mmCIF file of C-alpha atoms and ligand atoms in Angstrom:
data_model
loop_
_atom_site.group_PDB
_atom_site.id
_atom_site.type_symbol
_atom_site.label_atom_id
_atom_site.label_comp_id
_atom_site.label_asym_id
_atom_site.label_seq_id
_atom_site.Cartn_x
_atom_site.Cartn_y
_atom_site.Cartn_z
ATOM 1 C CA MET A 1 69.323 4.291 -71.424
ATOM 2 C CA SER A 2 66.071 3.984 -71.658
ATOM 3 C CA VAL A 3 65.216 5.456 -74.836
ATOM 4 C CA SER A 4 67.372 4.227 -76.969
ATOM 5 C CA LEU A 5 68.330 7.094 -79.964
ATOM 6 C CA ASP A 6 66.765 6.112 -82.390
ATOM 7 C CA ARG A 7 63.237 6.950 -80.773
ATOM 8 C CA VAL A 8 64.856 10.161 -80.168
ATOM 9 C CA ARG A 9 66.094 11.020 -83.764
ATOM 10 C CA GLU A 10 61.989 10.371 -84.287
ATOM 11 C CA LEU A 11 61.112 12.476 -82.205
ATOM 12 C CA ASP A 12 62.905 15.080 -83.923
ATOM 13 C CA ARG A 13 61.804 14.391 -87.393
ATOM 14 C CA HIS A 14 58.068 14.814 -86.108
ATOM 15 C CA ASP A 15 59.211 18.511 -84.024
ATOM 16 C CA PRO A 16 57.398 20.882 -85.713
ATOM 17 C CA LEU A 17 59.540 23.640 -83.874
ATOM 18 C CA ALA A 18 62.243 22.104 -85.684
ATOM 19 C CA GLY A 19 63.800 24.212 -88.195
ATOM 20 C CA PHE A 20 64.541 27.447 -85.629
ATOM 21 C CA LYS A 21 67.361 25.049 -85.063
ATOM 22 C CA ARG A 22 69.083 26.923 -88.513
ATOM 23 C CA ARG A 23 68.600 30.420 -87.598
ATOM 24 C CA PHE A 24 70.684 29.972 -84.451
ATOM 25 C CA ALA A 25 74.358 30.279 -84.573
ATOM 26 C CA LEU A 26 76.133 27.538 -81.673
ATOM 27 C CA PRO A 27 79.476 26.535 -81.911
ATOM 28 C CA GLU A 28 79.868 22.386 -83.213
ATOM 29 C CA GLY A 29 80.605 20.369 -80.740
ATOM 30 C CA THR A 30 78.233 22.144 -77.601
ATOM 31 C CA LEU A 31 75.691 21.095 -76.496
ATOM 32 C CA TYR A 32 74.063 23.954 -75.297
ATOM 33 C CA LEU A 33 71.359 23.618 -71.220
ATOM 34 C CA ASP A 34 72.125 27.246 -70.254
ATOM 35 C CA GLY A 35 69.688 28.980 -72.531
ATOM 36 C CA ASN A 36 68.419 30.190 -69.087
ATOM 37 C CA SER A 37 71.662 32.107 -68.017
ATOM 38 C CA LEU A 38 72.075 33.580 -71.542
ATOM 39 C CA GLY A 39 70.255 32.905 -74.966
ATOM 40 C CA ALA A 40 71.805 31.693 -77.617
ATOM 41 C CA GLN A 41 72.704 33.788 -80.469
ATOM 42 C CA PRO A 42 70.247 34.418 -84.199
ATOM 43 C CA THR A 43 72.386 34.687 -86.987
ATOM 44 C CA ALA A 44 69.908 37.146 -87.867
ATOM 45 C CA ALA A 45 71.730 38.982 -84.396
ATOM 46 C CA ARG A 46 75.642 40.059 -86.136
ATOM 47 C CA GLU A 47 74.146 41.607 -90.126
ATOM 48 C CA ALA A 48 71.473 43.628 -87.382
ATOM 49 C CA VAL A 49 74.501 44.540 -85.725
ATOM 50 C CA ALA A 50 76.758 45.570 -88.278
ATOM 51 C CA ALA A 51 73.164 47.117 -90.094
ATOM 52 C CA THR A 52 73.466 49.950 -86.733
ATOM 53 C CA LEU A 53 77.748 50.547 -87.041
ATOM 54 C CA ASP A 54 77.222 50.844 -90.571
ATOM 55 C CA GLN A 55 74.150 53.817 -89.769
ATOM 56 C CA TRP A 56 76.390 55.225 -86.864
ATOM 57 C CA ARG A 57 79.259 55.186 -89.338
ATOM 58 C CA ASP A 58 76.956 56.860 -91.998
ATOM 59 C CA GLU A 59 74.187 59.166 -90.261
ATOM 60 C CA LEU A 60 75.892 59.857 -86.878
ATOM 61 C CA ILE A 61 73.666 61.415 -84.865
ATOM 62 C CA GLY A 62 70.913 60.895 -87.695
ATOM 63 C CA GLY A 63 70.428 57.737 -86.917
ATOM 64 C CA TRP A 64 68.532 59.133 -83.844
ATOM 65 C CA ASN A 65 66.400 60.207 -85.731
ATOM 66 C CA GLN A 66 65.792 56.521 -88.009
ATOM 67 C CA GLY A 67 64.702 54.458 -85.844
ATOM 68 C CA TRP A 68 66.944 54.848 -82.351
ATOM 69 C CA PHE A 69 64.772 56.834 -80.414
ATOM 70 C CA ASP A 70 62.028 55.178 -81.278
ATOM 71 C CA ALA A 71 63.498 50.894 -80.172
ATOM 72 C CA PRO A 72 61.950 50.658 -77.321
ATOM 73 C CA GLU A 73 58.598 51.238 -77.745
ATOM 74 C CA ARG A 74 58.972 49.619 -80.872
ATOM 75 C CA LEU A 75 60.399 46.632 -79.771
ATOM 76 C CA GLY A 76 57.942 46.434 -76.654
ATOM 77 C CA ASN A 77 55.286 46.868 -79.021
ATOM 78 C CA ARG A 78 56.872 43.676 -80.765
ATOM 79 C CA LEU A 79 57.422 41.747 -77.135
ATOM 80 C CA ALA A 80 54.501 41.716 -76.525
ATOM 81 C CA PRO A 81 52.288 39.132 -77.815
ATOM 82 C CA VAL A 82 54.709 36.892 -76.393
ATOM 83 C CA ILE A 83 53.457 37.346 -73.371
ATOM 84 C CA GLY A 84 50.206 38.053 -73.673
ATOM 85 C CA ALA A 85 50.252 42.453 -73.705
ATOM 86 C CA ARG A 86 48.835 44.453 -75.848
ATOM 87 C CA ASP A 87 50.015 47.678 -78.249
ATOM 88 C CA GLY A 88 51.468 50.292 -76.140
ATOM 89 C CA GLU A 89 51.493 47.647 -72.454
ATOM 90 C CA VAL A 90 55.295 47.242 -73.197
ATOM 91 C CA VAL A 91 58.230 49.078 -73.110
ATOM 92 C CA VAL A 92 61.462 47.450 -73.388
ATOM 93 C CA THR A 93 64.493 48.795 -71.461
ATOM 94 C CA ASP A 94 66.696 49.128 -68.708
ATOM 95 C CA ASN A 95 66.873 45.715 -67.014
ATOM 96 C CA ILE A 96 64.257 43.873 -64.416
ATOM 97 C CA THR A 97 67.060 45.521 -61.550
ATOM 98 C CA LEU A 98 66.363 49.325 -62.392
ATOM 99 C CA ASN A 99 62.831 48.616 -63.545
ATOM 100 C CA LEU A 100 61.592 46.717 -60.563
ATOM 101 C CA PHE A 101 62.434 49.856 -58.320
ATOM 102 C CA LYS A 102 60.861 51.709 -61.024
ATOM 103 C CA LEU A 103 57.341 50.205 -60.647
ATOM 104 C CA LEU A 104 57.789 50.078 -56.653
ATOM 105 C CA GLY A 105 57.661 53.637 -57.285
ATOM 106 C CA TYR A 106 55.010 54.478 -59.370
ATOM 107 C CA ILE A 107 52.392 52.010 -57.895
ATOM 108 C CA LEU A 108 52.875 53.332 -54.415
ATOM 109 C CA GLU A 109 51.954 57.155 -55.444
ATOM 110 C CA ARG A 110 49.847 55.812 -57.782
ATOM 111 C CA ARG A 111 48.114 53.902 -54.891
ATOM 112 C CA GLY A 112 48.330 57.311 -53.090
ATOM 113 C CA ASP A 113 46.671 56.212 -49.380
ATOM 114 C CA GLY A 114 49.900 56.094 -47.345
ATOM 115 C CA ASP A 115 48.368 53.677 -45.196
ATOM 116 C CA GLY A 116 52.591 52.474 -44.490
ATOM 117 C CA GLY A 117 51.837 48.599 -46.743
ATOM 118 C CA ALA A 118 54.947 47.249 -46.434
ATOM 119 C CA VAL A 119 56.199 45.723 -49.756
ATOM 120 C CA LEU A 120 56.786 42.088 -50.054
ATOM 121 C CA SER A 121 59.415 40.734 -52.199
ATOM 122 C CA GLU A 122 60.104 36.473 -52.435
ATOM 123 C CA GLY A 123 62.509 34.370 -50.400
ATOM 124 C CA GLY A 124 64.341 32.189 -52.640
ATOM 125 C CA ASN A 125 64.010 34.747 -55.262
ATOM 126 C CA PHE A 126 66.094 35.744 -56.942
ATOM 127 C CA PRO A 127 67.931 37.730 -55.293
ATOM 128 C CA THR A 128 68.444 41.234 -57.352
ATOM 129 C CA ASP A 129 64.161 41.414 -56.489
ATOM 130 C CA GLY A 130 64.996 41.762 -52.112
ATOM 131 C CA TYR A 131 68.329 43.704 -53.263
ATOM 132 C CA ILE A 132 65.930 46.702 -54.772
ATOM 133 C CA ALA A 133 63.217 45.852 -52.509
ATOM 134 C CA GLN A 134 64.865 46.755 -49.074
ATOM 135 C CA GLY A 135 66.865 49.477 -50.968
ATOM 136 C CA PHE A 136 63.756 50.880 -51.868
ATOM 137 C CA CYS A 137 61.999 51.244 -48.627
ATOM 138 C CA ARG A 138 65.097 51.721 -46.759
ATOM 139 C CA LEU A 139 65.222 55.443 -49.479
ATOM 140 C CA GLY A 140 61.376 55.392 -48.588
ATOM 141 C CA GLY A 141 60.934 54.625 -45.427
ATOM 142 C CA VAL A 142 58.602 51.894 -46.712
ATOM 143 C CA GLU A 143 57.848 48.584 -44.217
ATOM 144 C CA HIS A 144 59.616 45.782 -46.074
ATOM 145 C CA ARG A 145 58.345 42.403 -45.692
ATOM 146 C CA VAL A 146 60.099 38.199 -46.822
ATOM 147 C CA LEU A 147 57.593 35.903 -47.418
ATOM 148 C CA PRO A 148 58.743 32.845 -46.614
ATOM 149 C CA GLU A 149 60.165 30.157 -49.021
ATOM 150 C CA GLY A 150 56.592 27.787 -49.371
ATOM 151 C CA ALA A 151 55.173 29.945 -47.553
ATOM 152 C CA GLU A 152 51.103 30.155 -48.388
ATOM 153 C CA LEU A 153 50.703 33.744 -50.358
ATOM 154 C CA ALA A 154 47.448 34.300 -49.578
ATOM 155 C CA ASP A 155 48.914 34.023 -45.205
ATOM 156 C CA HIS A 156 50.968 36.676 -45.796
ATOM 157 C CA LEU A 157 49.463 39.898 -47.111
ATOM 158 C CA ASP A 158 47.402 41.704 -44.491
ATOM 159 C CA GLY A 159 49.201 45.184 -44.691
ATOM 160 C CA VAL A 160 51.141 44.506 -47.597
ATOM 161 C CA ALA A 161 50.593 47.167 -50.100
ATOM 162 C CA VAL A 162 53.047 45.702 -53.360
ATOM 163 C CA VAL A 163 54.362 42.061 -53.321
ATOM 164 C CA VAL A 164 57.365 40.942 -55.998
ATOM 165 C CA LEU A 165 56.694 37.283 -57.282
ATOM 166 C CA SER A 166 58.911 34.801 -60.305
ATOM 167 C CA GLN A 167 56.235 33.763 -62.534
ATOM 168 C CA VAL A 168 59.322 30.987 -62.486
ATOM 169 C CA ASN A 169 61.490 30.133 -59.589
ATOM 170 C CA TYR A 170 64.927 30.423 -61.124
ATOM 171 C CA ARG A 171 66.314 27.435 -58.793
ATOM 172 C CA THR A 172 63.342 24.941 -58.698
ATOM 173 C CA GLY A 173 61.981 25.968 -61.666
ATOM 174 C CA ARG A 174 58.280 26.010 -60.509
ATOM 175 C CA LEU A 175 55.890 27.994 -62.079
ATOM 176 C CA ARG A 176 52.555 29.826 -60.161
ATOM 177 C CA ASP A 177 49.231 30.180 -62.092
ATOM 178 C CA MET A 178 49.434 33.733 -62.626
ATOM 179 C CA ALA A 179 45.735 34.222 -63.197
ATOM 180 C CA ALA A 180 44.852 32.982 -59.241
ATOM 181 C CA THR A 181 47.438 34.593 -57.248
ATOM 182 C CA THR A 182 46.836 37.888 -59.133
ATOM 183 C CA ARG A 183 43.153 37.042 -57.736
ATOM 184 C CA ARG A 184 44.024 37.086 -55.400
ATOM 185 C CA VAL A 185 46.550 39.704 -54.553
ATOM 186 C CA HIS A 186 43.863 41.810 -55.790
ATOM 187 C CA GLU A 187 41.172 40.144 -53.022
ATOM 188 C CA ALA A 188 43.910 40.860 -50.454
ATOM 189 C CA GLY A 189 43.517 45.041 -51.713
ATOM 190 C CA ALA A 190 47.155 44.993 -52.494
ATOM 191 C CA GLU A 191 48.900 45.333 -56.444
ATOM 192 C CA VAL A 192 51.264 42.214 -57.544
ATOM 193 C CA ILE A 193 54.391 43.138 -60.022
ATOM 194 C CA TRP A 194 55.546 39.741 -61.565
ATOM 195 C CA ASP A 195 58.617 39.264 -62.646
ATOM 196 C CA LEU A 196 59.171 36.392 -66.452
ATOM 197 C CA ALA A 197 62.513 36.889 -65.800
ATOM 198 C CA HIS A 198 62.220 32.945 -66.490
ATOM 199 C CA SER A 199 59.316 32.967 -68.714
ATOM 200 C CA ALA A 200 58.760 34.750 -71.348
ATOM 201 C CA GLY A 201 59.924 33.050 -74.474
ATOM 202 C CA ALA A 202 60.012 30.016 -72.854
ATOM 203 C CA LEU A 203 56.676 28.987 -71.965
ATOM 204 C CA PRO A 204 53.225 31.224 -72.867
ATOM 205 C CA VAL A 205 52.445 33.915 -70.857
ATOM 206 C CA ASP A 206 48.968 35.413 -70.834
ATOM 207 C CA LEU A 207 49.946 39.139 -68.992
ATOM 208 C CA ALA A 208 46.183 40.492 -69.881
ATOM 209 C CA GLY A 209 44.243 37.100 -69.331
ATOM 210 C CA SER A 210 45.501 36.597 -65.967
ATOM 211 C CA GLY A 211 45.092 39.781 -65.323
ATOM 212 C CA ALA A 212 48.129 40.929 -64.434
ATOM 213 C CA ARG A 213 48.800 45.035 -64.441
ATOM 214 C CA TYR A 214 52.462 45.470 -63.959
ATOM 215 C CA ALA A 215 55.914 42.988 -64.045
ATOM 216 C CA VAL A 216 59.185 43.012 -66.067
ATOM 217 C CA GLY A 217 61.680 40.704 -67.426
ATOM 218 C CA CYS A 218 64.832 40.431 -69.620
ATOM 219 C CA THR A 219 65.710 39.464 -73.086
ATOM 220 C CA TYR A 220 68.936 38.066 -72.282
ATOM 221 C CA LYS A 221 67.165 34.511 -70.824
ATOM 222 C CA TYR A 222 64.853 33.554 -72.644
ATOM 223 C CA LEU A 223 64.227 36.051 -75.778
ATOM 224 C CA ASN A 224 68.113 35.416 -76.712
ATOM 225 C CA GLY A 225 68.483 39.209 -77.735
ATOM 226 C CA GLY A 226 72.028 39.040 -76.137
ATOM 227 C CA PRO A 227 74.274 39.418 -73.359
ATOM 228 C CA GLY A 228 72.762 42.507 -71.802
ATOM 229 C CA ALA A 229 70.571 43.129 -73.770
ATOM 230 C CA PRO A 230 67.389 45.411 -72.666
ATOM 231 C CA GLY A 231 65.419 45.042 -70.139
ATOM 232 C CA PHE A 232 61.362 45.498 -70.137
ATOM 233 C CA LEU A 233 58.566 46.679 -68.270
ATOM 234 C CA TYR A 234 54.838 46.018 -69.202
ATOM 235 C CA VAL A 235 51.943 47.905 -67.039
ATOM 236 C CA HIS A 236 47.879 46.987 -68.075
ATOM 237 C CA ARG A 237 46.534 49.876 -70.646
ATOM 238 C CA ASP A 238 43.883 50.828 -67.463
ATOM 239 C CA HIS A 239 47.182 51.715 -64.992
ATOM 240 C CA GLN A 240 48.534 54.244 -67.424
ATOM 241 C CA ASP A 241 46.697 57.446 -65.876
ATOM 242 C CA GLY A 242 49.616 59.175 -63.608
ATOM 243 C CA GLY A 243 51.470 59.055 -62.218
ATOM 244 C CA TRP A 244 55.767 59.395 -61.418
ATOM 245 C CA GLN A 245 58.249 56.493 -60.988
ATOM 246 C CA PRO A 246 61.151 57.240 -60.019
ATOM 247 C CA LEU A 247 63.722 57.641 -62.200
ATOM 248 C CA SER A 248 61.959 60.245 -63.641
ATOM 249 C CA GLY A 249 64.728 60.348 -66.326
ATOM 250 C CA TRP A 250 64.768 63.276 -69.498
ATOM 251 C CA HIS A 251 63.283 59.969 -72.021
ATOM 252 C CA GLY A 252 60.739 59.362 -69.401
ATOM 253 C CA HIS A 253 59.327 63.118 -69.610
ATOM 254 C CA ALA A 254 56.396 64.069 -72.045
ATOM 255 C CA ALA A 255 58.303 65.991 -73.918
ATOM 256 C CA PRO A 256 62.468 65.547 -73.614
ATOM 257 C CA PHE A 257 62.948 67.825 -76.381
ATOM 258 C CA ALA A 258 61.833 70.646 -75.273
ATOM 259 C CA PHE A 259 64.363 70.888 -72.080
ATOM 260 C CA ASP A 260 61.781 71.747 -69.923
ATOM 261 C CA ALA A 261 63.181 72.662 -65.522
ATOM 262 C CA ASP A 262 60.623 70.509 -64.820
ATOM 263 C CA TYR A 263 60.005 67.439 -64.976
ATOM 264 C CA ALA A 264 56.521 66.230 -66.390
ATOM 265 C CA PRO A 265 56.295 62.292 -66.796
ATOM 266 C CA ALA A 266 55.040 60.947 -70.640
ATOM 267 C CA GLY A 267 51.506 60.312 -70.095
ATOM 268 C CA ASP A 268 52.163 56.726 -71.858
ATOM 269 C CA ILE A 269 53.830 53.293 -71.226
ATOM 270 C CA THR A 270 57.160 55.688 -72.839
ATOM 271 C CA ARG A 271 57.203 57.870 -68.976
ATOM 272 C CA PHE A 272 59.025 54.376 -67.656
ATOM 273 C CA ARG A 273 62.369 55.456 -69.723
ATOM 274 C CA THR A 274 64.874 57.194 -67.703
ATOM 275 C CA GLY A 275 68.670 57.934 -70.258
ATOM 276 C CA THR A 276 69.964 57.505 -73.162
ATOM 277 C CA HIS A 277 69.910 53.670 -74.208
ATOM 278 C CA SER A 278 72.720 51.470 -76.355
ATOM 279 C CA ALA A 279 71.498 51.653 -80.047
ATOM 280 C CA LEU A 280 73.447 48.073 -80.965
ATOM 281 C CA ALA A 281 71.353 46.159 -77.911
ATOM 282 C CA TYR A 282 68.669 46.555 -78.939
ATOM 283 C CA SER A 283 69.198 46.101 -82.811
ATOM 284 C CA ALA A 284 70.830 43.071 -81.795
ATOM 285 C CA LEU A 285 67.369 41.811 -79.433
ATOM 286 C CA GLU A 286 65.482 43.512 -82.491
ATOM 287 C CA ALA A 287 67.065 40.122 -84.224
ATOM 288 C CA SER A 288 65.859 37.646 -81.970
ATOM 289 C CA LEU A 289 61.886 39.246 -81.762
ATOM 290 C CA SER A 290 61.549 39.107 -85.751
ATOM 291 C CA MET A 291 61.911 35.613 -85.023
ATOM 292 C CA TRP A 292 59.652 34.849 -82.278
ATOM 293 C CA GLY A 293 55.913 36.330 -85.030
ATOM 294 C CA ASP A 294 56.556 32.700 -85.951
ATOM 295 C CA VAL A 295 56.421 30.484 -82.593
ATOM 296 C CA ASP A 296 53.982 28.446 -81.754
ATOM 297 C CA MET A 297 53.907 28.923 -77.780
ATOM 298 C CA ALA A 298 51.362 26.069 -77.413
ATOM 299 C CA ALA A 299 53.672 23.349 -79.314
ATOM 300 C CA LEU A 300 57.664 25.662 -77.259
ATOM 301 C CA ARG A 301 55.093 23.920 -74.699
ATOM 302 C CA GLU A 302 54.226 21.103 -75.970
ATOM 303 C CA LYS A 303 58.627 20.201 -76.298
ATOM 304 C CA SER A 304 59.774 22.345 -73.240
ATOM 305 C CA LEU A 305 58.570 19.713 -71.420
ATOM 306 C CA ALA A 306 58.932 17.223 -73.214
ATOM 307 C CA LEU A 307 63.069 18.039 -73.244
ATOM 308 C CA SER A 308 62.653 17.679 -69.427
ATOM 309 C CA ALA A 309 60.296 14.573 -69.350
ATOM 310 C CA LEU A 310 63.482 13.647 -72.000
ATOM 311 C CA PHE A 311 67.054 14.439 -70.015
ATOM 312 C CA ARG A 312 64.193 13.152 -66.962
ATOM 313 C CA ASP A 313 63.819 9.444 -67.787
ATOM 314 C CA CYS A 314 67.299 8.777 -69.237
ATOM 315 C CA LEU A 315 68.827 10.019 -65.844
ATOM 316 C CA ALA A 316 66.453 8.627 -63.730
ATOM 317 C CA ASP A 317 67.953 5.689 -61.907
ATOM 318 C CA LEU A 318 71.252 7.637 -61.450
ATOM 319 C CA PHE A 319 69.869 9.641 -59.795
ATOM 320 C CA GLU A 320 68.784 7.384 -57.347
ATOM 321 C CA ALA A 321 71.376 5.766 -57.446
ATOM 322 C CA HIS A 322 74.081 8.055 -57.184
ATOM 323 C CA GLY A 323 71.695 10.072 -54.292
ATOM 324 C CA ILE A 324 71.147 12.923 -57.288
ATOM 325 C CA GLU A 325 68.175 14.567 -55.928
ATOM 326 C CA ASP A 326 65.291 16.451 -58.818
ATOM 327 C CA ILE A 327 64.130 19.069 -57.306
ATOM 328 C CA THR A 328 62.010 19.782 -60.712
ATOM 329 C CA PRO A 329 58.188 20.704 -59.588
ATOM 330 C CA PRO A 330 55.812 18.500 -61.807
ATOM 331 C CA ALA A 331 54.716 19.330 -65.116
ATOM 332 C CA ALA A 332 51.779 21.707 -64.673
ATOM 333 C CA GLU A 333 54.332 23.268 -62.225
ATOM 334 C CA ARG A 334 57.198 23.423 -64.439
ATOM 335 C CA GLY A 335 59.284 26.417 -66.151
ATOM 336 C CA SER A 336 62.069 25.065 -68.632
ATOM 337 C CA GLN A 337 64.625 24.149 -66.329
ATOM 338 C CA VAL A 338 65.425 20.861 -64.614
ATOM 339 C CA SER A 339 67.166 21.212 -61.332
ATOM 340 C CA LEU A 340 69.302 18.575 -59.494
ATOM 341 C CA VAL A 341 70.804 19.184 -56.290
ATOM 342 C CA ASP A 342 73.985 16.887 -54.997
ATOM 343 C CA ALA A 343 75.790 19.713 -51.985
ATOM 344 C CA ASP A 344 78.578 17.549 -51.719
ATOM 345 C CA ASN A 345 79.837 17.244 -56.002
ATOM 346 C CA GLY A 346 77.270 19.902 -57.716
ATOM 347 C CA TYR A 347 79.678 22.310 -58.471
ATOM 348 C CA ALA A 348 82.268 19.371 -59.550
ATOM 349 C CA ILE A 349 79.659 17.796 -62.224
ATOM 350 C CA VAL A 350 78.790 20.773 -63.662
ATOM 351 C CA GLN A 351 82.380 21.932 -64.772
ATOM 352 C CA ALA A 352 83.318 18.164 -66.103
ATOM 353 C CA LEU A 353 80.073 17.996 -68.286
ATOM 354 C CA ILE A 354 81.406 21.830 -69.284
ATOM 355 C CA SER A 355 85.350 21.004 -69.958
ATOM 356 C CA ARG A 356 82.963 18.114 -72.643
ATOM 357 C CA GLY A 357 80.951 20.815 -74.477
ATOM 358 C CA VAL A 358 78.009 20.034 -72.650
ATOM 359 C CA ILE A 359 77.096 23.884 -70.929
ATOM 360 C CA GLY A 360 74.761 23.979 -67.929
ATOM 361 C CA ASP A 361 74.947 25.951 -64.701
ATOM 362 C CA TYR A 362 76.002 26.184 -61.302
ATOM 363 C CA ARG A 363 74.375 28.071 -58.002
ATOM 364 C CA GLU A 364 74.878 27.683 -54.675
ATOM 365 C CA PRO A 365 74.286 25.869 -52.996
ATOM 366 C CA GLY A 366 74.274 22.260 -54.076
ATOM 367 C CA LEU A 367 71.731 23.048 -57.253
ATOM 368 C CA MET A 368 72.578 21.655 -60.896
ATOM 369 C CA ARG A 369 70.127 23.978 -64.068
ATOM 370 C CA PHE A 370 69.965 22.696 -66.960
ATOM 371 C CA GLY A 371 67.407 24.901 -69.323
ATOM 372 C CA PHE A 372 65.788 23.593 -71.768
ATOM 373 C CA THR A 373 65.534 26.157 -75.176
ATOM 374 C CA PRO A 374 62.895 24.823 -77.881
ATOM 375 C CA LEU A 375 64.108 27.426 -80.684
ATOM 376 C CA TYR A 376 67.162 25.383 -80.282
ATOM 377 C CA LEU A 377 67.687 21.856 -78.476
ATOM 378 C CA SER A 378 66.908 18.815 -80.166
ATOM 379 C CA PHE A 379 66.178 15.667 -78.297
ATOM 380 C CA GLU A 380 68.820 14.287 -79.894
ATOM 381 C CA ASP A 381 70.762 17.179 -78.555
ATOM 382 C CA VAL A 382 69.108 16.212 -75.104
ATOM 383 C CA TRP A 383 69.908 12.842 -74.595
ATOM 384 C CA ARG A 384 73.256 12.843 -75.744
ATOM 385 C CA ALA A 385 74.168 15.465 -73.179
ATOM 386 C CA ALA A 386 71.923 13.184 -70.733
ATOM 387 C CA MET A 387 74.568 10.570 -71.869
ATOM 388 C CA HIS A 388 77.731 13.195 -71.334
ATOM 389 C CA PHE A 389 75.966 13.114 -67.535
ATOM 390 C CA ARG A 390 76.129 10.093 -67.425
ATOM 391 C CA GLU A 391 80.011 9.347 -67.741
ATOM 392 C CA VAL A 392 80.424 12.334 -65.208
ATOM 393 C CA VAL A 393 78.892 10.653 -62.879
ATOM 394 C CA GLU A 394 79.939 6.755 -63.438
ATOM 395 C CA SER A 395 82.810 7.112 -64.452
ATOM 396 C CA GLY A 396 84.127 9.783 -61.526
ATOM 397 C CA GLU A 397 85.090 12.255 -64.250
ATOM 398 C CA TYR A 398 83.909 14.903 -61.638
ATOM 399 C CA ARG A 399 86.430 14.077 -58.995
ATOM 400 C CA GLU A 400 89.216 15.581 -61.070
ATOM 401 C CA PRO A 401 90.474 18.535 -59.432
ATOM 402 C CA ARG A 402 91.075 20.604 -62.032
ATOM 403 C CA PHE A 403 86.359 20.449 -61.954
ATOM 404 C CA HIS A 404 86.755 21.689 -58.309
ATOM 405 C CA VAL A 405 88.872 25.263 -59.011
ATOM 406 C CA ARG A 406 85.809 28.395 -58.495
ATOM 407 C CA GLY A 407 85.501 31.331 -61.110
ATOM 408 C CA ALA A 408 84.864 33.956 -60.440
ATOM 409 C CA VAL A 409 81.298 33.452 -62.427
ATOM 410 C CA THR A 410 79.512 30.224 -61.954
HETATM 411 C C1 PLP B 1 67.818 36.770 -64.199
HETATM 412 C C2 PLP B 1 67.279 38.159 -63.079
HETATM 413 C C3 PLP B 1 67.493 38.631 -63.093
HETATM 414 C C4 PLP B 1 68.456 39.732 -63.412
HETATM 415 O O1 PLP B 1 68.311 40.743 -63.319
HETATM 416 P P1 PLP B 1 68.559 42.170 -64.231
HETATM 417 O O2 PLP B 1 68.267 42.909 -63.949
HETATM 418 O O3 PLP B 1 68.391 41.661 -65.333
HETATM 419 O O4 PLP B 1 70.354 41.577 -63.898
HETATM 420 C C5 PLP B 1 66.746 39.513 -61.941
HETATM 421 N N1 PLP B 1 65.502 38.532 -61.421
HETATM 422 C C6 PLP B 1 64.903 37.397 -61.446
HETATM 423 C C7 PLP B 1 64.093 36.330 -61.360
HETATM 424 C C8 PLP B 1 66.612 36.972 -62.819
HETATM 425 O O5 PLP B 1 66.457 34.994 -62.696
#
C-alpha cells in the first residue's frame, strides 16, 4: 500500500466529522461501502420507532393528530436545508418512482400549451426513471425520447417539454452541473426534473440557488432513513400556483377531511401527497434528519472526496496490473462513489469482499460500486477496505466457486 496506516490515523484525528460515527449503529467487523444503496442505522432510529409503537398502543387513532398526519410537510421542512430548498418547497412522500409520475403530470398540465412536447429521459440513468417516463407517456399519449448516454443535452432539447436527469449517475458517479444544465434547459423552453437519489446527503445540493424548479429523491441512501423510507419531492415556491398532479388522492386534497365528492388540489406542496403513509417509517427518518442540522456540508464534501481518493490511491497499481477499469470521474465531477469495471470478475470480487465484511455492490454489466459516506466511515475504514480488495484480487480468492453464485438482490 502506498499510504501508511499511521497516515490514515492522522487523517482521522483531524477529521471534523469524526464524531458522527458514534451516532450510527454499525455491526462489529463490517466495513460498509454501500451507503449509496441503503444507509446505515442512526442509533436514534430504534428509540424513535419504539416511541411511535408506544404512541400507537397508547393513543390509537389519536396519533394521527399528534404528529403523524403532518409528518410529510414537517420532515420536508427539515430536509429542505440539506438540499438547498426553503420552507414549504419539499414534501416527504411516496418514493422516487411515484413522485416522478406526479411531477410529469403536474408540469405538463401546468404548461397547458398543448404543444405535444416530448418527455426526454436519460440513457444510462437508473431504470425506474425511464420506465416511468415510458408508462406516463403511454397513458397520456405523449412522445417519449431517450437522450443517448454521453450525448450533449443541448443538442436534444428541440420539441422537448420535460427532461428527467440525475444529478449524480448511479453507475458512474458522474455529477452534473445543476445550475448550468437547468439554465440551458429553461432557455430551450423546457423544464427539468432533477433526481437527487445519489446526491441528497452525499454532497451540498443547492436547488433554489441553481434555479431548479422540480426535483425528487429518496431518503434511504445517503440520508439514512431506513429500508423503504419515504421519498421526497421539491417544487420551487414560484411554481406551486396551480394544476393537478395525476395521482389525485385524498391526502393531496385541499380539505381531506371534508370528504367532498370532487377533487380539489391543496394550494401548496401538500398537493403532491397521495394517500395514507407509514407513521413508523417517518419516525425512523425523522431521527436521521435531526442529525443533519449539525452537519457542515462543505466538510462533508471535502471528506467524501478525500475518502474516494484514498481508496483509489491505495489500489491504482492493482487496477493497472489486473485489468480493472477505474471509471470514477475526476473530483469536480464526482458524486460520492468509486466505480470500477471488470466484466469477467466484478461480481465474484464483490462477493469475496462481502464474505470478508467489506460491503460494496455490483451492478450489471461488470460494475463494482463503492459508496463513501463521510458520516460513518473513517479514513482507516477505507484504508482497510482497500487492503481487503488488494488481498482478494492478488490471492485469486475471488475465483472460489461460492463467489460465483447469484442471489436475487445484488
Ligand atoms: C435508487 C434510485 C431510484 C429508486 O427509486 P425508488 O422509487 O425510490 O425505488 C430512482 N432513481 C435513481 C437515480 C436511483 O438511484
